[in-house]
Amino acid sequence: DGKRKTLDGVFAVEQIFIDARKSLKASNQDLRKAFGTEDVYKIAEVILREGDIQLTAEYRKKLKEEKTRWIVNYIHRNFVDPKTGLPHPVSRIEKALAEAKVKIDPLKEPEAQIKDVVESLRKVLPLKSGMIIMDIEVPAAVYGKLRAFLGGQGDILREEWSKDGSHAILRIRAPLGSQVLILERVGQAGGHVKVIREEG
């Protein structure tokens, strides 16, 4: 049955507990009284939809680490130090999170936490956000690889090929924090970068 397949990965064991830590199983009478059924799959569906799922401390810690890593990388990529125009190193962002006593919610999507995290971080770490528009000359020999990289860094706004086909010029819009990485990669590939303007 479809419900059983959907919920297969949810159960550690196919039983409902009153207190899992003490291994106190719910009796069939308790289940009928609380849920109107003894079917563990129907009960699991109700718990998942309406209940408060108790996570192990280890799993909660893992979720928090993943969300923190995502947030740190997002800040590293999308914000720069206004004094230098360069992204803050990841270690500095992590240190600032601790210093500002920022609480990352392991159950909330990281995108929904960014605004509050940045607001808290700004008390201890200067942050400037914005976008940069660049024209990038890409040699034909490395076009595919470099275009894929640039597409991952920002939005490709325009693309033109030279008349002789030796290179393409891509106009991209990317977060300020990506500028250094773009300059390095394009330079290593034999391309050139021209900054058009900063936005925002």
mmCIF file of C-alpha atoms in Angstrom:
data_model
loop_
_atom_site.group_PDB
_atom_site.id
_atom_site.type_symbol
_atom_site.label_atom_id
_atom_site.label_comp_id
_atom_site.label_asym_id
_atom_site.label_seq_id
_atom_site.Cartn_x
_atom_site.Cartn_y
_atom_site.Cartn_z
ATOM 1 C CA ASP A 1 0.000 0.000 0.000
ATOM 2 C CA GLY A 2 1.232 3.494 -0.923
ATOM 3 C CA LYS A 3 1.024 4.965 2.569
ATOM 4 C CA ARG A 4 3.231 2.166 3.929
ATOM 5 C CA LYS A 5 5.884 2.785 1.219
ATOM 6 C CA THR A 6 5.886 6.557 1.856
ATOM 7 C CA LEU A 7 6.391 6.144 5.595
ATOM 8 C CA ASP A 8 8.846 3.215 5.447
ATOM 9 C CA GLY A 9 11.949 5.358 6.050
ATOM 10 C CA VAL A 10 10.351 7.207 8.967
ATOM 11 C CA PHE A 11 10.253 4.363 11.488
ATOM 12 C CA ALA A 12 13.204 3.174 13.518
ATOM 13 C CA VAL A 13 10.797 0.453 14.741
ATOM 14 C CA GLU A 14 7.148 0.004 13.839
ATOM 15 C CA GLN A 15 5.840 0.819 17.309
ATOM 16 C CA ILE A 16 4.435 3.871 19.048
ATOM 17 C CA PHE A 17 5.958 4.800 22.402
ATOM 18 C CA ILE A 18 4.592 6.836 25.282
ATOM 19 C CA ASP A 19 8.225 7.507 26.260
ATOM 20 C CA ALA A 20 10.870 6.290 23.808
ATOM 21 C CA ARG A 21 13.770 6.969 26.215
ATOM 22 C CA LYS A 22 12.271 4.619 28.797
ATOM 23 C CA SER A 23 11.060 2.209 26.077
ATOM 24 C CA LEU A 24 7.462 2.540 27.305
ATOM 25 C CA LYS A 25 5.283 1.265 24.467
ATOM 26 C CA ALA A 26 1.749 2.589 24.041
ATOM 27 C CA SER A 27 -0.925 -0.073 24.553
ATOM 28 C CA ASN A 28 -3.528 -0.723 21.852
ATOM 29 C CA GLN A 29 -6.111 0.773 24.210
ATOM 30 C CA ASP A 30 -4.001 3.979 24.574
ATOM 31 C CA LEU A 31 -3.612 4.201 20.792
ATOM 32 C CA ARG A 32 -7.353 3.764 20.157
ATOM 33 C CA LYS A 33 -8.134 6.370 22.798
ATOM 34 C CA ALA A 34 -5.631 8.934 21.482
ATOM 35 C CA PHE A 35 -5.838 8.327 17.719
ATOM 36 C CA GLY A 36 -8.997 6.273 17.120
ATOM 37 C CA THR A 37 -6.923 3.488 15.535
ATOM 38 C CA GLU A 38 -4.145 0.990 16.246
ATOM 39 C CA ASP A 39 -2.653 1.285 12.739
ATOM 40 C CA VAL A 40 0.898 2.597 13.291
ATOM 41 C CA TYR A 41 1.027 4.031 9.757
ATOM 42 C CA LYS A 42 -2.149 6.090 10.259
ATOM 43 C CA ILE A 43 -0.846 7.210 13.652
ATOM 44 C CA ALA A 44 2.554 8.124 12.173
ATOM 45 C CA GLU A 45 0.798 10.206 9.540
ATOM 46 C CA VAL A 46 -1.056 12.148 12.272
ATOM 47 C CA ILE A 47 2.137 12.615 14.309
ATOM 48 C CA LEU A 48 4.085 13.839 11.275
ATOM 49 C CA ARG A 49 1.295 16.210 10.271
ATOM 50 C CA GLU A 50 0.319 17.591 13.693
ATOM 51 C CA GLY A 51 2.825 16.454 16.282
ATOM 52 C CA ASP A 52 6.082 17.665 17.659
ATOM 53 C CA ILE A 53 8.721 15.195 16.520
ATOM 54 C CA GLN A 54 11.426 14.540 19.077
ATOM 55 C CA LEU A 55 14.836 14.449 17.426
ATOM 56 C CA THR A 56 17.884 12.825 18.942
ATOM 57 C CA ALA A 57 20.503 15.269 20.225
ATOM 58 C CA GLU A 58 22.950 13.886 17.666
ATOM 59 C CA TYR A 59 20.558 14.428 14.732
ATOM 60 C CA ARG A 60 19.634 17.903 15.997
ATOM 61 C CA LYS A 61 23.353 18.766 16.194
ATOM 62 C CA LYS A 62 23.891 17.479 12.647
ATOM 63 C CA LEU A 63 20.992 19.597 11.324
ATOM 64 C CA LYS A 64 22.324 22.665 13.130
ATOM 65 C CA GLU A 65 25.830 22.133 11.690
ATOM 66 C CA GLU A 66 24.433 21.773 8.143
ATOM 67 C CA LYS A 67 22.313 24.932 8.450
ATOM 68 C CA THR A 68 25.203 26.864 10.014
ATOM 69 C CA ARG A 69 27.537 25.782 7.188
ATOM 70 C CA TRP A 70 24.970 26.888 4.587
ATOM 71 C CA ILE A 71 24.519 30.284 6.296
ATOM 72 C CA VAL A 72 28.285 30.856 6.661
ATOM 73 C CA ASN A 73 28.861 30.024 2.973
ATOM 74 C CA TYR A 74 25.969 32.268 1.936
ATOM 75 C CA ILE A 75 27.425 35.204 3.895
ATOM 76 C CA HIS A 76 30.920 34.500 2.553
ATOM 77 C CA ARG A 77 29.575 34.536 -1.007
ATOM 78 C CA ASN A 78 27.112 37.433 -0.795
ATOM 79 C CA PHE A 79 28.749 39.927 1.575
ATOM 80 C CA VAL A 80 32.106 41.685 1.695
ATOM 81 C CA ASP A 81 34.089 43.705 4.202
ATOM 82 C CA PRO A 82 33.229 47.327 3.275
ATOM 83 C CA LYS A 83 36.802 48.444 4.093
ATOM 84 C CA THR A 84 38.569 46.023 1.757
ATOM 85 C CA GLY A 85 35.831 45.032 -0.700
ATOM 86 C CA LEU A 86 36.843 41.406 -0.107
ATOM 87 C CA PRO A 87 34.768 38.574 1.351
ATOM 88 C CA HIS A 88 35.352 37.811 5.025
ATOM 89 C CA PRO A 89 37.140 34.463 5.510
ATOM 90 C CA VAL A 90 34.842 31.632 6.601
ATOM 91 C CA SER A 91 36.717 31.342 9.927
ATOM 92 C CA ARG A 92 36.065 35.029 10.689
ATOM 93 C CA ILE A 93 32.345 34.611 9.967
ATOM 94 C CA GLU A 94 32.194 31.534 12.233
ATOM 95 C CA LYS A 95 33.999 33.423 15.011
ATOM 96 C CA ALA A 96 31.603 36.375 14.631
ATOM 97 C CA LEU A 97 28.584 34.031 14.869
ATOM 98 C CA ALA A 98 29.885 32.799 18.228
ATOM 99 C CA GLU A 99 30.805 36.308 19.402
ATOM 100 C CA ALA A 100 27.355 37.686 18.504
ATOM 101 C CA LYS A 101 25.767 34.623 20.168
ATOM 102 C CA VAL A 102 23.726 33.902 17.043
ATOM 103 C CA LYS A 103 21.300 31.012 17.487
ATOM 104 C CA ILE A 104 20.759 28.880 14.380
ATOM 105 C CA ASP A 105 17.462 26.989 14.451
ATOM 106 C CA PRO A 106 18.083 23.399 13.275
ATOM 107 C CA LEU A 107 14.431 22.987 12.244
ATOM 108 C CA LYS A 108 14.053 26.214 10.263
ATOM 109 C CA GLU A 109 15.211 26.576 6.653
ATOM 110 C CA PRO A 110 18.494 28.548 6.515
ATOM 111 C CA GLU A 111 17.109 30.950 3.869
ATOM 112 C CA ALA A 112 14.456 32.025 6.380
ATOM 113 C CA GLN A 113 17.141 32.755 9.006
ATOM 114 C CA ILE A 114 19.569 34.831 6.903
ATOM 115 C CA LYS A 115 17.996 38.242 7.572
ATOM 116 C CA ASP A 116 18.102 37.839 11.374
ATOM 117 C CA VAL A 117 21.582 36.279 11.322
ATOM 118 C CA VAL A 118 23.015 39.137 9.215
ATOM 119 C CA GLU A 119 21.343 41.702 11.494
ATOM 120 C CA SER A 120 22.977 40.084 14.552
ATOM 121 C CA LEU A 121 26.346 39.678 12.813
ATOM 122 C CA ARG A 122 26.495 43.344 11.791
ATOM 123 C CA LYS A 123 26.930 44.220 15.490
ATOM 124 C CA VAL A 124 30.369 42.566 15.463
ATOM 125 C CA LEU A 125 31.310 42.236 11.775
ATOM 126 C CA PRO A 126 31.048 44.942 9.096
ATOM 127 C CA LEU A 127 29.087 43.519 6.148
ATOM 128 C CA LYS A 128 28.271 45.036 2.785
ATOM 129 C CA SER A 129 26.014 43.313 0.315
ATOM 130 C CA GLY A 130 25.320 44.020 -3.300
ATOM 131 C CA MET A 131 25.855 42.793 -6.794
ATOM 132 C CA ILE A 132 28.535 43.455 -9.356
ATOM 133 C CA ILE A 133 28.177 43.584 -13.132
ATOM 134 C CA MET A 134 31.214 42.344 -15.087
ATOM 135 C CA ASP A 135 32.130 41.703 -18.698
ATOM 136 C CA ILE A 136 34.217 38.577 -18.949
ATOM 137 C CA GLU A 137 36.255 37.622 -21.985
ATOM 138 C CA VAL A 138 36.357 33.847 -22.220
ATOM 139 C CA PRO A 139 38.750 32.041 -24.607
ATOM 140 C CA ALA A 140 36.950 29.561 -26.911
ATOM 141 C CA ALA A 141 39.149 26.672 -25.674
ATOM 142 C CA VAL A 142 37.775 26.938 -22.114
ATOM 143 C CA TYR A 143 34.326 28.315 -22.939
ATOM 144 C CA GLY A 144 32.200 25.352 -21.766
ATOM 145 C CA LYS A 145 33.980 24.916 -18.456
ATOM 146 C CA LEU A 146 34.203 28.633 -17.664
ATOM 147 C CA ARG A 147 30.630 29.370 -18.738
ATOM 148 C CA ALA A 148 29.346 26.639 -16.401
ATOM 149 C CA PHE A 149 31.427 28.090 -13.545
ATOM 150 C CA LEU A 150 30.204 31.649 -14.221
ATOM 151 C CA GLY A 151 26.589 30.479 -14.436
ATOM 152 C CA GLY A 152 27.011 28.978 -10.974
ATOM 153 C CA GLN A 153 28.344 32.259 -9.584
ATOM 154 C CA GLY A 154 25.629 34.577 -10.888
ATOM 155 C CA ASP A 155 23.308 35.403 -13.766
ATOM 156 C CA ILE A 156 24.595 35.550 -17.325
ATOM 157 C CA LEU A 157 22.926 38.660 -18.736
ATOM 158 C CA ARG A 158 24.396 38.693 -22.226
ATOM 159 C CA GLU A 159 26.702 36.647 -24.393
ATOM 160 C CA GLU A 160 28.495 37.603 -27.627
ATOM 161 C CA TRP A 161 31.135 35.850 -29.701
ATOM 162 C CA SER A 162 34.011 37.617 -31.419
ATOM 163 C CA LYS A 163 33.863 37.644 -35.240
ATOM 164 C CA ASP A 164 36.801 35.244 -35.492
ATOM 165 C CA GLY A 165 35.310 32.883 -32.853
ATOM 166 C CA SER A 166 38.427 33.054 -30.650
ATOM 167 C CA HIS A 167 36.544 34.220 -27.555
ATOM 168 C CA ALA A 168 33.159 35.063 -26.107
ATOM 169 C CA ILE A 169 32.242 38.014 -23.932
ATOM 170 C CA LEU A 170 29.782 37.252 -21.165
ATOM 171 C CA ARG A 171 28.159 39.957 -19.079
ATOM 172 C CA ILE A 172 27.340 38.570 -15.665
ATOM 173 C CA ARG A 173 25.676 39.843 -12.521
ATOM 174 C CA ALA A 174 27.061 38.193 -9.386
ATOM 175 C CA PRO A 175 27.203 38.798 -5.619
ATOM 176 C CA LEU A 176 30.056 41.063 -4.489
ATOM 177 C CA GLY A 177 31.568 38.212 -2.502
ATOM 178 C CA SER A 178 32.064 36.164 -5.686
ATOM 179 C CA GLN A 179 34.288 38.745 -7.372
ATOM 180 C CA VAL A 180 37.633 37.467 -6.062
ATOM 181 C CA LEU A 181 36.903 33.853 -7.019
ATOM 182 C CA ILE A 182 35.721 34.931 -10.494
ATOM 183 C CA LEU A 183 38.873 37.021 -11.035
ATOM 184 C CA GLU A 184 41.077 34.074 -10.004
ATOM 185 C CA ARG A 185 39.328 31.439 -12.138
ATOM 186 C CA VAL A 186 39.021 33.629 -15.225
ATOM 187 C CA GLY A 187 42.657 34.741 -14.908
ATOM 188 C CA GLN A 188 43.868 31.128 -14.578
ATOM 189 C CA ALA A 189 41.899 30.215 -17.711
ATOM 190 C CA GLY A 190 43.499 33.023 -19.727
ATOM 191 C CA GLY A 191 40.423 35.261 -19.749
ATOM 192 C CA HIS A 192 39.938 38.888 -18.758
ATOM 193 C CA VAL A 193 37.474 40.630 -16.439
ATOM 194 C CA LYS A 194 36.200 44.182 -16.728
ATOM 195 C CA VAL A 195 34.080 45.500 -13.848
ATOM 196 C CA ILE A 196 31.191 47.553 -15.213
ATOM 197 C CA ARG A 197 29.496 48.654 -11.980
ATOM 198 C CA GLU A 198 28.348 47.721 -8.495
ATOM 199 C CA GLU A 199 24.684 47.600 -7.593
ATOM 200 C CA GLY A 200 23.025 47.965 -4.316
#
